[in-house]
Amino acid sequence: MAEFKYKVTQIHGRLSESSKGWTKELRSISWNDKEAKYDIREWSLDHEKMGKGVTLSKEGIVTLRDLLNGLEL
Amino acid sequence: MAEFKYKVTQIHGRLSESSKGWTKELRSISWNDKEAKYDIREWSLDHEKMGKGVTLSKEGIVTLRDLLNGLEL
């Protein structure tokens, strides 16, 4: 895997927690010094290791919000 | 990687599209015949290949919705 750097600019909140203590969180992350994007991803207990997830632009996260508001939850 | 099977029970919508045609989508997916969960993931153009993403329970997706509704977007 290519090297990359990232900076967590904001932790918006925790979505769930696994039995091993990993948490799924919504954060804003700047990848390789670019503009921060919204990121839904799994993190280790000490927040040092990142698991799989998706990164979304503002447009994508707005679309997600509107989709979720249209669901019966 | 262990084998697994999945069944897409619903495609709720598309969140974004990459330059290569992969799309990030919100779907409901049943993994290994278990109850369907919400899934935010990247899919290939023909919808045959899945990329990285996160799976969330109903509780997790409700938390996400409420978090997003609290953001200024």
Tab-separated table of C-alpha atoms in Angstrom:
chain	number	residue	atom	x	y	z
A	1	MET	CA	0.000	0.000	0.000
A	2	ALA	CA	1.267	3.440	-0.849
A	3	GLU	CA	2.168	5.695	2.021
A	4	PHE	CA	-0.276	8.373	2.927
A	5	LYS	CA	-0.794	10.796	5.679
A	6	TYR	CA	-3.978	11.960	7.268
A	7	LYS	CA	-5.132	14.341	9.915
A	8	VAL	CA	-8.360	13.969	11.834
A	9	THR	CA	-9.829	17.453	11.903
A	10	GLN	CA	-13.004	16.566	13.807
A	11	ILE	CA	-14.619	13.588	15.532
A	12	HIS	CA	-18.364	13.963	15.062
A	13	GLY	CA	-19.441	10.877	16.932
A	14	ARG	CA	-19.482	7.136	17.469
A	15	LEU	CA	-21.905	4.944	15.543
A	16	SER	CA	-21.268	1.516	17.029
A	17	GLU	CA	-18.766	-0.586	18.929
A	18	SER	CA	-17.625	-4.129	18.209
A	19	SER	CA	-17.002	-6.834	20.768
A	20	LYS	CA	-13.252	-6.265	20.349
A	21	GLY	CA	-13.590	-2.592	21.194
A	22	TRP	CA	-13.243	-1.223	17.668
A	23	THR	CA	-15.648	1.633	17.032
A	24	LYS	CA	-17.288	2.929	13.879
A	25	GLU	CA	-17.106	6.685	13.847
A	26	LEU	CA	-18.039	9.676	11.755
A	27	ARG	CA	-15.051	11.975	11.445
A	28	SER	CA	-13.716	14.712	9.226
A	29	ILE	CA	-10.324	13.749	7.868
A	30	SER	CA	-7.815	15.552	5.686
A	31	TRP	CA	-5.955	13.054	3.467
A	32	ASN	CA	-2.517	14.078	2.187
A	33	ASP	CA	-3.041	17.708	3.187
A	34	LYS	CA	-6.116	18.063	1.004
A	35	GLU	CA	-9.421	19.535	2.089
A	36	ALA	CA	-11.046	17.500	4.853
A	37	LYS	CA	-13.771	15.046	3.881
A	38	TYR	CA	-16.375	13.149	5.858
A	39	ASP	CA	-15.291	9.657	6.790
A	40	ILE	CA	-17.211	6.681	8.210
A	41	ARG	CA	-14.702	4.107	9.399
A	42	GLU	CA	-13.763	1.596	12.043
A	43	TRP	CA	-11.038	2.542	14.544
A	44	SER	CA	-9.117	0.557	17.101
A	45	LEU	CA	-9.644	1.095	20.805
A	46	ASP	CA	-6.600	3.396	21.087
A	47	HIS	CA	-7.591	5.207	17.861
A	48	GLU	CA	-4.171	4.403	16.385
A	49	LYS	CA	-5.286	1.874	13.781
A	50	MET	CA	-7.909	2.447	11.118
A	51	GLY	CA	-10.073	-0.227	9.564
A	52	LYS	CA	-12.139	-0.208	6.421
A	53	GLY	CA	-14.540	2.566	5.655
A	54	VAL	CA	-15.765	5.123	3.177
A	55	THR	CA	-14.839	8.729	2.563
A	56	LEU	CA	-17.502	11.113	1.319
A	57	SER	CA	-17.424	14.668	0.036
A	58	LYS	CA	-19.837	17.220	1.437
A	59	GLU	CA	-22.141	16.519	-1.494
A	60	GLY	CA	-22.039	12.788	-0.743
A	61	ILE	CA	-22.727	13.216	2.946
A	62	VAL	CA	-25.670	15.538	2.227
A	63	THR	CA	-27.077	12.912	-0.145
A	64	LEU	CA	-26.627	10.286	2.574
A	65	ARG	CA	-28.374	12.465	5.151
A	66	ASP	CA	-31.323	13.042	2.830
A	67	LEU	CA	-31.539	9.322	2.014
A	68	LEU	CA	-31.539	8.407	5.703
A	69	ASN	CA	-34.209	10.996	6.457
A	70	GLY	CA	-36.375	9.333	3.821
A	71	LEU	CA	-36.139	5.890	5.422
A	72	GLU	CA	-38.509	4.565	8.053
A	73	LEU	CA	-36.084	3.920	10.891
B	1	MET	CA	-10.238	-14.286	3.072
B	2	ALA	CA	-12.986	-16.600	4.255
B	3	GLU	CA	-15.799	-17.249	1.864
B	4	PHE	CA	-19.026	-15.472	2.507
B	5	LYS	CA	-22.278	-14.976	0.759
B	6	TYR	CA	-24.451	-11.962	0.684
B	7	LYS	CA	-27.761	-10.872	-0.736
B	8	VAL	CA	-28.644	-7.291	-1.518
B	9	THR	CA	-32.173	-6.874	-0.188
B	10	GLN	CA	-32.559	-3.195	-1.102
B	11	ILE	CA	-30.670	-0.438	-2.898
B	12	HIS	CA	-31.571	2.796	-1.144
B	13	GLY	CA	-29.528	5.130	-3.286
B	14	ARG	CA	-26.255	6.360	-4.723
B	15	LEU	CA	-24.046	8.714	-2.734
B	16	SER	CA	-21.243	9.461	-5.179
B	17	GLU	CA	-19.460	8.220	-8.277
B	18	SER	CA	-15.727	7.965	-8.903
B	19	SER	CA	-13.935	8.792	-12.130
B	20	LYS	CA	-13.639	5.055	-12.837
B	21	GLY	CA	-17.375	4.564	-12.552
B	22	TRP	CA	-17.425	2.959	-9.106
B	23	THR	CA	-20.300	4.211	-7.009
B	24	LYS	CA	-20.750	4.572	-3.266
B	25	GLU	CA	-24.193	3.354	-2.326
B	26	LEU	CA	-26.445	2.845	0.652
B	27	ARG	CA	-27.905	-0.650	0.534
B	28	SER	CA	-29.478	-3.203	2.816
B	29	ILE	CA	-27.492	-6.427	2.689
B	30	SER	CA	-27.973	-9.801	4.301
B	31	TRP	CA	-24.589	-11.410	5.061
B	32	ASN	CA	-24.473	-15.200	5.358
B	33	ASP	CA	-28.261	-15.459	5.545
B	34	LYS	CA	-28.440	-13.285	8.644
B	35	GLU	CA	-30.785	-10.355	9.121
B	36	ALA	CA	-30.114	-7.571	6.621
B	37	LYS	CA	-28.028	-4.612	7.779
B	38	TYR	CA	-27.399	-1.182	6.337
B	39	ASP	CA	-24.277	-0.965	4.256
B	40	ILE	CA	-22.353	1.998	2.835
B	41	ARG	CA	-19.895	0.708	0.276
B	42	GLU	CA	-18.262	1.211	-3.092
B	43	TRP	CA	-19.454	-0.932	-6.015
B	44	SER	CA	-18.094	-1.512	-9.497
B	45	LEU	CA	-19.922	-0.227	-12.541
B	46	ASP	CA	-21.560	-3.603	-13.217
B	47	HIS	CA	-22.374	-4.033	-9.498
B	48	GLU	CA	-20.501	-7.339	-9.490
B	49	LYS	CA	-17.496	-6.266	-7.404
B	50	MET	CA	-17.634	-4.699	-3.966
B	51	GLY	CA	-15.064	-2.322	-2.521
B	52	LYS	CA	-14.430	-1.227	1.018
B	53	GLY	CA	-17.189	0.034	3.227
B	54	VAL	CA	-18.986	-0.201	6.523
B	55	THR	CA	-21.955	-2.204	7.704
B	56	LEU	CA	-24.244	-0.736	10.328
B	57	SER	CA	-27.102	-2.117	12.375
B	58	LYS	CA	-30.378	-0.234	12.543
B	59	GLU	CA	-29.196	1.345	15.787
B	60	GLY	CA	-25.961	2.489	14.113
B	61	ILE	CA	-27.699	3.949	11.089
B	62	VAL	CA	-30.159	5.846	13.312
B	63	THR	CA	-27.215	7.267	15.254
B	64	LEU	CA	-25.597	8.274	11.962
B	65	ARG	CA	-28.782	9.941	10.759
B	66	ASP	CA	-29.112	11.916	13.989
B	67	LEU	CA	-25.428	12.939	13.851
B	68	LEU	CA	-25.800	14.147	10.263
B	69	ASN	CA	-28.938	16.098	11.122
B	70	GLY	CA	-26.945	17.883	13.802
B	71	LEU	CA	-24.233	19.034	11.390
B	72	GLU	CA	-24.331	22.267	9.432
B	73	LEU	CA	-24.190	20.933	5.891
